[in-house]
XYZ file of C-alpha atoms in Angstrom:
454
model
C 86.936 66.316 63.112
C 86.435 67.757 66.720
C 87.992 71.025 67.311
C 90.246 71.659 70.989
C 89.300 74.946 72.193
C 93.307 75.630 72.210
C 93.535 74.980 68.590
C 94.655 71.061 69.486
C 93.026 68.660 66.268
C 92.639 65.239 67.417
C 90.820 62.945 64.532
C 89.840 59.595 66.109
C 91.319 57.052 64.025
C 94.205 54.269 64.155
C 96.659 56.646 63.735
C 99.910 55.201 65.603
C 101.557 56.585 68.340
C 104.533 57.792 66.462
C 101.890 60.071 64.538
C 99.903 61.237 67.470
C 102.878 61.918 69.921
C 104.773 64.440 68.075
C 101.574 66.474 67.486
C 100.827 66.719 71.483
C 103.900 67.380 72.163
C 104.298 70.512 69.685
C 100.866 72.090 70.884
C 102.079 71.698 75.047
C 105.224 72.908 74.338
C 103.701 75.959 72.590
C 100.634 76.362 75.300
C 103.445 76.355 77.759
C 105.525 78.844 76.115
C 102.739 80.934 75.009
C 102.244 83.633 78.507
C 99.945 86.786 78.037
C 101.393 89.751 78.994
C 98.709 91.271 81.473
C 98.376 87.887 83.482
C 102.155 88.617 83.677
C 101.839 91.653 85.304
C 99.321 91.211 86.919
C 100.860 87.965 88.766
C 103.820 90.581 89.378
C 101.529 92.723 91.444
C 99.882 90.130 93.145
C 103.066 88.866 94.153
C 104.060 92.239 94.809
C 101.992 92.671 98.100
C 103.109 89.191 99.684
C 106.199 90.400 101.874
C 105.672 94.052 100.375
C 104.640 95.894 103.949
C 106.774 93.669 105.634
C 109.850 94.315 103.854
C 108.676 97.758 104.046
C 108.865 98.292 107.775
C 112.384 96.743 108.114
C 113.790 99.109 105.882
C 112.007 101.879 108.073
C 114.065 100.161 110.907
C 117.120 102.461 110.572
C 114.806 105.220 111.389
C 112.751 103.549 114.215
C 115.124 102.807 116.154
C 116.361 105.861 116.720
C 113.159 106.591 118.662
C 112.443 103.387 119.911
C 112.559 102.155 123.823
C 113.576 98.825 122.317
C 116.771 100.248 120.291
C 119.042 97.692 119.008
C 116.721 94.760 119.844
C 113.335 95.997 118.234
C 114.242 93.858 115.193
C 114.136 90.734 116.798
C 111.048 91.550 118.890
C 109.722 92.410 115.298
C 110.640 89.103 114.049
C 109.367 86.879 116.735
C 105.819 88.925 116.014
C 105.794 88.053 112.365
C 106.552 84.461 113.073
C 103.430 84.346 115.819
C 101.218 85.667 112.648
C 101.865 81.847 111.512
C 98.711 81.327 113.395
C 97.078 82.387 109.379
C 98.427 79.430 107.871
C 97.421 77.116 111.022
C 94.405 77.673 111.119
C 93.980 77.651 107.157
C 95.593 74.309 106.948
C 93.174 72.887 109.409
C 90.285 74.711 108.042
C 91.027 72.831 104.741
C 91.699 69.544 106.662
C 88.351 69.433 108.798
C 86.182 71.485 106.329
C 87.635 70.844 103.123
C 84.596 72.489 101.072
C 83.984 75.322 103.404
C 86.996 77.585 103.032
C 87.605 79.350 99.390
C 91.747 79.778 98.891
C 90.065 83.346 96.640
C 87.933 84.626 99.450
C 91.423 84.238 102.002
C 93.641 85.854 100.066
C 91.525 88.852 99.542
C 90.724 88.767 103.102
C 94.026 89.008 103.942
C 95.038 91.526 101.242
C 92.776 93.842 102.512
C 93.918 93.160 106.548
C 97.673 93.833 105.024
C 96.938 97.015 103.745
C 94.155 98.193 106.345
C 97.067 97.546 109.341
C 99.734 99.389 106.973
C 97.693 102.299 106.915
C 96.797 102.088 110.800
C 101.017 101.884 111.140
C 101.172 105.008 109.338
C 99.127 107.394 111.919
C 100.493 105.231 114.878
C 103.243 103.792 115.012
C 105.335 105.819 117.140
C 102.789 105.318 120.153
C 104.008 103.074 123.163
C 102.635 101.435 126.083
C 103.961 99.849 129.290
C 104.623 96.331 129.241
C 105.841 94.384 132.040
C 106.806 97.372 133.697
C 108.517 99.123 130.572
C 107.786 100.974 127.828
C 107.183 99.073 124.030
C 106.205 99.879 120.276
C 103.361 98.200 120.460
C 101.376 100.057 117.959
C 103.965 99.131 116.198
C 104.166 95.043 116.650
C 100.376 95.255 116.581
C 100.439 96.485 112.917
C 102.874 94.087 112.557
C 101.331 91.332 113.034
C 98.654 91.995 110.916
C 101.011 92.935 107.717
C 102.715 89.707 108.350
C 99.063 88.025 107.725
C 100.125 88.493 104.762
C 103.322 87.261 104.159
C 103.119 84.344 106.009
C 100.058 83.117 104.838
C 101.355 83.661 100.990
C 103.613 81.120 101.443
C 101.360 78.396 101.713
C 98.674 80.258 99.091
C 99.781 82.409 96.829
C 102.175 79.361 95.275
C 99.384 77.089 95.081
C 97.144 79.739 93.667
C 99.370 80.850 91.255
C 99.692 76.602 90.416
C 96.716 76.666 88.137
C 98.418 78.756 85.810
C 100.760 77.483 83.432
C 104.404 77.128 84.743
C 106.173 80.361 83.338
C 103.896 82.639 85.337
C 105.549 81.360 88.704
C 108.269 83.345 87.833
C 106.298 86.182 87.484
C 104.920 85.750 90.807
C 108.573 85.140 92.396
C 109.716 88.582 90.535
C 106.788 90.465 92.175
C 107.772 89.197 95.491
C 111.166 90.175 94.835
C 110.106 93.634 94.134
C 108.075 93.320 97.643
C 111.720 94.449 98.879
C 113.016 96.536 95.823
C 110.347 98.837 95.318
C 110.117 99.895 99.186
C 114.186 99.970 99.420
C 113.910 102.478 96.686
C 111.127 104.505 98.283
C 113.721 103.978 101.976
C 116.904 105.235 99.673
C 115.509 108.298 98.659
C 114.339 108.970 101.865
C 117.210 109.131 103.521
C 117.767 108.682 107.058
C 118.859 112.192 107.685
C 121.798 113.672 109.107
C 123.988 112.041 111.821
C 122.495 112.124 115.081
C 124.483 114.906 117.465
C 125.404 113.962 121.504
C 123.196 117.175 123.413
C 123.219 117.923 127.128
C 119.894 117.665 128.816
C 118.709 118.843 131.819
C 116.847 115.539 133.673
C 113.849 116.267 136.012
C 115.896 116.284 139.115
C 118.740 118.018 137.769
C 121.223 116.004 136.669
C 122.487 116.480 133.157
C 122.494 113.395 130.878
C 123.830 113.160 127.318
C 121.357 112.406 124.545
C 121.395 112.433 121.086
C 119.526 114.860 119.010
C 117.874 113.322 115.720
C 117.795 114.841 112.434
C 114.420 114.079 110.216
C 115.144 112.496 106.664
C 113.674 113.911 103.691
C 110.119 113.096 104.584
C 108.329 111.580 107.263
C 107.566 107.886 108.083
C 104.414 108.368 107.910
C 104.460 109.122 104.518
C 106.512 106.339 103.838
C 104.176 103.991 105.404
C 101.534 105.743 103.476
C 103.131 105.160 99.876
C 103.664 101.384 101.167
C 99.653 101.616 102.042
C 98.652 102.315 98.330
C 100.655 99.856 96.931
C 99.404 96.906 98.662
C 95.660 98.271 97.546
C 97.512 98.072 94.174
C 98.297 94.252 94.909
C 94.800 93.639 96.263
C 93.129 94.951 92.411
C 95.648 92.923 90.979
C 94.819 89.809 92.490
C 90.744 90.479 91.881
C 91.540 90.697 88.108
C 94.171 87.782 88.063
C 91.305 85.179 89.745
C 88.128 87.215 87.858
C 89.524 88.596 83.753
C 88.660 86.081 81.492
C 91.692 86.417 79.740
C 92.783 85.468 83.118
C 90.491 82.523 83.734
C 91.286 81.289 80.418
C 95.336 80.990 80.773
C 94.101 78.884 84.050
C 92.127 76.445 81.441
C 95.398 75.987 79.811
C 97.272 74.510 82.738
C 94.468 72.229 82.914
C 94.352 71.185 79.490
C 98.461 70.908 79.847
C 97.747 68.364 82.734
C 95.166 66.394 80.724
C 96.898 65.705 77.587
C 99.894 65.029 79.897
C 98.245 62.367 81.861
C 96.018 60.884 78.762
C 97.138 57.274 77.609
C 97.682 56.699 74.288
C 97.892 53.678 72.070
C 102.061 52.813 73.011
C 102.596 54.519 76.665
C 100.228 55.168 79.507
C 101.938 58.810 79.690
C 104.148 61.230 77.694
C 107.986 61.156 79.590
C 109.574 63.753 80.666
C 111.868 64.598 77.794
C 109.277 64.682 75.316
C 107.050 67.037 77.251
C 110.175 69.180 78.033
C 111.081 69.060 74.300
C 114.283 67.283 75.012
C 115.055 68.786 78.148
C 115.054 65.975 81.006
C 112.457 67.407 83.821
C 114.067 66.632 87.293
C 112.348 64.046 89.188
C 112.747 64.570 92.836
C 112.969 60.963 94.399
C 111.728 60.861 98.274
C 115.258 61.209 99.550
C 115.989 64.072 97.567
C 112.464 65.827 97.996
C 112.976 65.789 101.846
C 116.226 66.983 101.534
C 115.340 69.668 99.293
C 112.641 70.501 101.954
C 115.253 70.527 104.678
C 117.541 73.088 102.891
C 114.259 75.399 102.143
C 114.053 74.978 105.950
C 117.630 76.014 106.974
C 117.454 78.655 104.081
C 113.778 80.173 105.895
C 115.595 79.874 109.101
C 118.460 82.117 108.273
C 117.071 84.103 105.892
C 113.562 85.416 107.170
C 114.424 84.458 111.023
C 117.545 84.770 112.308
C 119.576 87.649 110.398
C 116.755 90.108 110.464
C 117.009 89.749 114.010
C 120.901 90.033 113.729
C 121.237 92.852 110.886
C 121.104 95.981 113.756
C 124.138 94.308 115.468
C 126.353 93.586 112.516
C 125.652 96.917 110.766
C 124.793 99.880 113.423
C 128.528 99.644 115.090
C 129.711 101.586 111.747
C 126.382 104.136 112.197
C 122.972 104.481 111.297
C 123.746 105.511 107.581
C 125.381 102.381 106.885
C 122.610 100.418 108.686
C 120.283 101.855 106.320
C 122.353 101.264 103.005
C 122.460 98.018 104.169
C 119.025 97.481 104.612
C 117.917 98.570 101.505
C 121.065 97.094 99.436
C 119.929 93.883 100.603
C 116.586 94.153 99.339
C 117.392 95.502 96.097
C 119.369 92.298 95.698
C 116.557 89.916 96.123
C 115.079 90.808 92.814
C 117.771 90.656 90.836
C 118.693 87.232 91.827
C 115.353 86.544 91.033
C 115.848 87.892 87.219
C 119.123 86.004 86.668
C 117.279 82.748 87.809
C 114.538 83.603 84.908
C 117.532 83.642 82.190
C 119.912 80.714 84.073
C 119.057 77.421 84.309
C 118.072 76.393 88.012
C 116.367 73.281 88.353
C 119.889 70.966 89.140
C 120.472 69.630 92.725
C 123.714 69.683 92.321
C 124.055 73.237 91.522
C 121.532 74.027 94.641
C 123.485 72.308 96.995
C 126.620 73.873 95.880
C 125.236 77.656 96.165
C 123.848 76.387 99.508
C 127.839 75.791 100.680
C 128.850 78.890 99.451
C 125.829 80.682 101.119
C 127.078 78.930 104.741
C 130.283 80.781 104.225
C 128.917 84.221 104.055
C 126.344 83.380 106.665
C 129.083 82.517 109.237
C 130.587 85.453 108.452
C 127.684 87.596 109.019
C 127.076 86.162 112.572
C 130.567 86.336 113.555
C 130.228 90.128 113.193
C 126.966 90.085 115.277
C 128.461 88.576 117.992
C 131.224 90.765 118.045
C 128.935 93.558 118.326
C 129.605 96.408 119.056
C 133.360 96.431 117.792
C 133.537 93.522 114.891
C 136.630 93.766 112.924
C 136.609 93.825 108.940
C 134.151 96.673 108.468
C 135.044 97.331 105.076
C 133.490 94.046 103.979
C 130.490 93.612 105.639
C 127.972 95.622 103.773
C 129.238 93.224 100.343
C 128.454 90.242 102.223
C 125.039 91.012 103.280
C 124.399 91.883 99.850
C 125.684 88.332 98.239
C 124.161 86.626 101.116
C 120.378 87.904 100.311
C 121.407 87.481 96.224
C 122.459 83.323 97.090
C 119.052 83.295 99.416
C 116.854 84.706 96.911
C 118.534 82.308 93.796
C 118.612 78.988 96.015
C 115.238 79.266 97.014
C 113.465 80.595 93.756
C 115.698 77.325 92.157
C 113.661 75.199 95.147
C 110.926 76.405 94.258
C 111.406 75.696 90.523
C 111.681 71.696 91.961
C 108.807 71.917 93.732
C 106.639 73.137 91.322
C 107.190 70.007 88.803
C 105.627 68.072 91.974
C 102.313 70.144 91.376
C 100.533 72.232 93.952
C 101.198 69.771 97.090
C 105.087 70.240 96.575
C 104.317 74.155 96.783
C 102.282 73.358 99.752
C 104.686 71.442 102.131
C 107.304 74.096 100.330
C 105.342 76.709 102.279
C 105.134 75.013 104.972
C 108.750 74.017 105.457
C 109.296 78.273 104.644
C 107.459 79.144 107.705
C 108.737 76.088 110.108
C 112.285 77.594 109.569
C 111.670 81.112 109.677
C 109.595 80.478 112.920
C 112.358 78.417 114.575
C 114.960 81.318 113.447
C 113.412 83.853 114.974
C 112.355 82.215 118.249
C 116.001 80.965 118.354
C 117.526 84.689 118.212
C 114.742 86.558 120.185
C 115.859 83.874 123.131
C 119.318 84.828 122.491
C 119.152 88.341 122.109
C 116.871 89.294 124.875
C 116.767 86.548 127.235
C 120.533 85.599 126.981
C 121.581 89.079 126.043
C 124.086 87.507 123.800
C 124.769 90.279 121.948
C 125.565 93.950 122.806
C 124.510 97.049 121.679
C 126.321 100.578 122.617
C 125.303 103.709 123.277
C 126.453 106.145 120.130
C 126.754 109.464 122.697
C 129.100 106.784 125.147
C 131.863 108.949 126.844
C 130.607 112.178 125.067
């Protein structure tokens, strides 16, 4: 009797199907269930470094700009940047499509591992240096490095779900718990920071002597270079990480599993061409996306990427600094620190249901509407008292709905990641180009001048 190498005992005989089901079904069920804890953190840390130096410079934002000739508008210059870094996933689609055999999905992501963390630690020792553009002065040490980190995160989207694909299911979580941590871990590191004391309204002395009023910053507790420095080692920490996730064999062999998983799911046997749903779910019905429902489910991932990573980054300075630059940082990192935790509740709550997406999705629109009603009434929105709670349940329902979309798209296999990806970094592209036009072109939305009638 031929032994599986995943303990799996097939005998060939007549055995009938009611004999032979059961037994595949027990041994999936426990392959999938089965996880080894280092793949799991290791998939963490790889997942860890996707948006990691990203979500690292925004919550630097309440500190650059301070100091920036961009003030209130640097964030959406910021996000238009990191949208043009789309370019990675461009040209790796079409790389695939004209040269399918010629471009390793490994090799990439280590490429651009290494570019994430080699422009994070150029950031560090330059990113206060500016240049004339167009006649006045930019950050643009600052959007170069940008740019590069955001290589990173949005070329993830359309890799590091696929890659993470060949492993069995439960380790997609792992991956999604990392990236949440991309924001926790650096809103942590931005927290105890500080953002130092409140800036004070000086007299100064111009070149031809006229006296103009400027404000006088106060350093937090350490520098932002150091901060970008501490973000610097941990994406080297995300690049080992993902060498030992695609090269361990313990590692290689939890990939062999997912492929085993798919065989036996797919094999015929004497009464049904494939196991259903239920039975490989061990009762649990598996959703099955039908086309209506996966292009709507694509179109919500859409709106979600064009709100969430496009348009109110671009909007956060105007809804938050009116109340001060303290409560522009707690924002900040508040937000971020509820990403992963919306990512932990989905790991213990059920969240493959339509139903229940679409209905978090209407509750989302409502704190969404409120959040740009306060932008546009920058710099004197009403209702300050609430504000800072609804930026933190709006990033909690983004993180949920689309960790739950992703869930959907995962049963599809690794296309549905891929055109999940891809539908990520349409909306967040479209968000940002939508407020960058708005905010800088239309000048929609006002900023003030804290040392104003001083």
């Amino acid at each position: 009797m031929p032994s599986h190498p995943f303990g799996l005992h097939l005998q060939v005989t007549q055995r009938s199907a009611d004999e032979i089901v059961p037994l595949l079904n027990t041994n999936m069920r426990s392959m999938e269930s089965s996880r080894a804890l280092l793949v799991d953190i290791l998939a963490a840390l790889f997942g860890l470094g996707s948006w990691m130096s990203v979500n690292g410079m925004y919550n630097e934002l309440p500190i650059l700009v301070q100091a920036a000739p961009e003030g209130w508008s640097l964030p959406s210059y910021l996000s238009i940047i990191i949208q043009m870094a789309n370019i990675g996933p461009l040209l790796y689609y079409f790389s695939k499509r004209n040269c399918p055999g010629f471009v390793k999905d490994s090799y990439v992501i280590a490429v651009i591992l290494f570019l994430g963390a080699l422009a994070m630690f150029h950031m560090a020792f330059n990113y206060d240096q500016t240049s004339s553009v167009f006649g006045a002065p930019h950050s643009t040490s600052l959007m170069a490095g940008t740019f590069f980190i955001a290589l990173v995160g949005c070329t993830s989207s359309v890799l590091f779900f696929p890659f993470i694909g060949r492993f069995p299911e439960t380790y997609l979580v792992s991956l999604l718990v990392g990236e949440g941590l991309s924001g926790f871990i650096p809103s942590g590191i931005a927290l105890i920071q500080g953002i130092g004391d409140k800036p004070e309204c000086k007299n100064v002395t111009q070149p031809d002597g006229s006296v103009a009023v400027f404000p006088e910053l106060h350093p937090p507790r350490f520098s932002t270079q150091t901060y970008f420095l501490v973000i610097f080692s941990l994406m080297v920490v995300s690049l080992i990480s993902f060498l030992m996730l695609n090269n361990l064999p313990i590692c290689v062999k939890e990939r062999k599993k997912r492929l085993v998983i798919d065989r036996l799911r797919d094999s015929p046997n004497p009464n049904t061409n494939r196991l259903s749903d239920d039975e490989f779910e061990g009762g649990k019905k598996a959703v099955i996306l039908t086309p209506y429902s996966y292009g709507a489910m694509l179109l919500l991932q859409g709106v979600i990427s064009f709100l969430a990573n496009g348009s109110l980054p671009s909007l956060q300075s105007y809804s938050c600094l009116p109340y001060g630059y303290e409560v522009y940082h707690l924002c900040v990192t508040l937000v971020h620190i509820a990403n992963p935790i919306a990512c932990f509740m989905a790991y213990f709550v059920p969240h493959k249901s339509i139903r229940a997406i679409s209905s978090l999705s209407a509750v989302l629109a409502v704190f969404v509407s409120y959040v740009i009603t306060l932008a546009v009434l920058s710099p004197t929105p009403p209702l300050a008292d609430e504000f800072v709670f609804c930026w933190i349940v709006c990033s909690g329902l983004i993180a949920y709905t689309k960790l739950s979309i992703a869930a959907l798209f995962n049963d599809a296999g690794n296309k549905g990641l891929f055109w999940y990806g891809v539908s990520t970094q349409l909306g967040a592209a479209l968000g940002a180009a939508s407020m960058f036009v708005l905010i800088n072109i239309l000048n929609l939305f006002k900023s003030n001048d804290i040392c104003a009638g001083a």
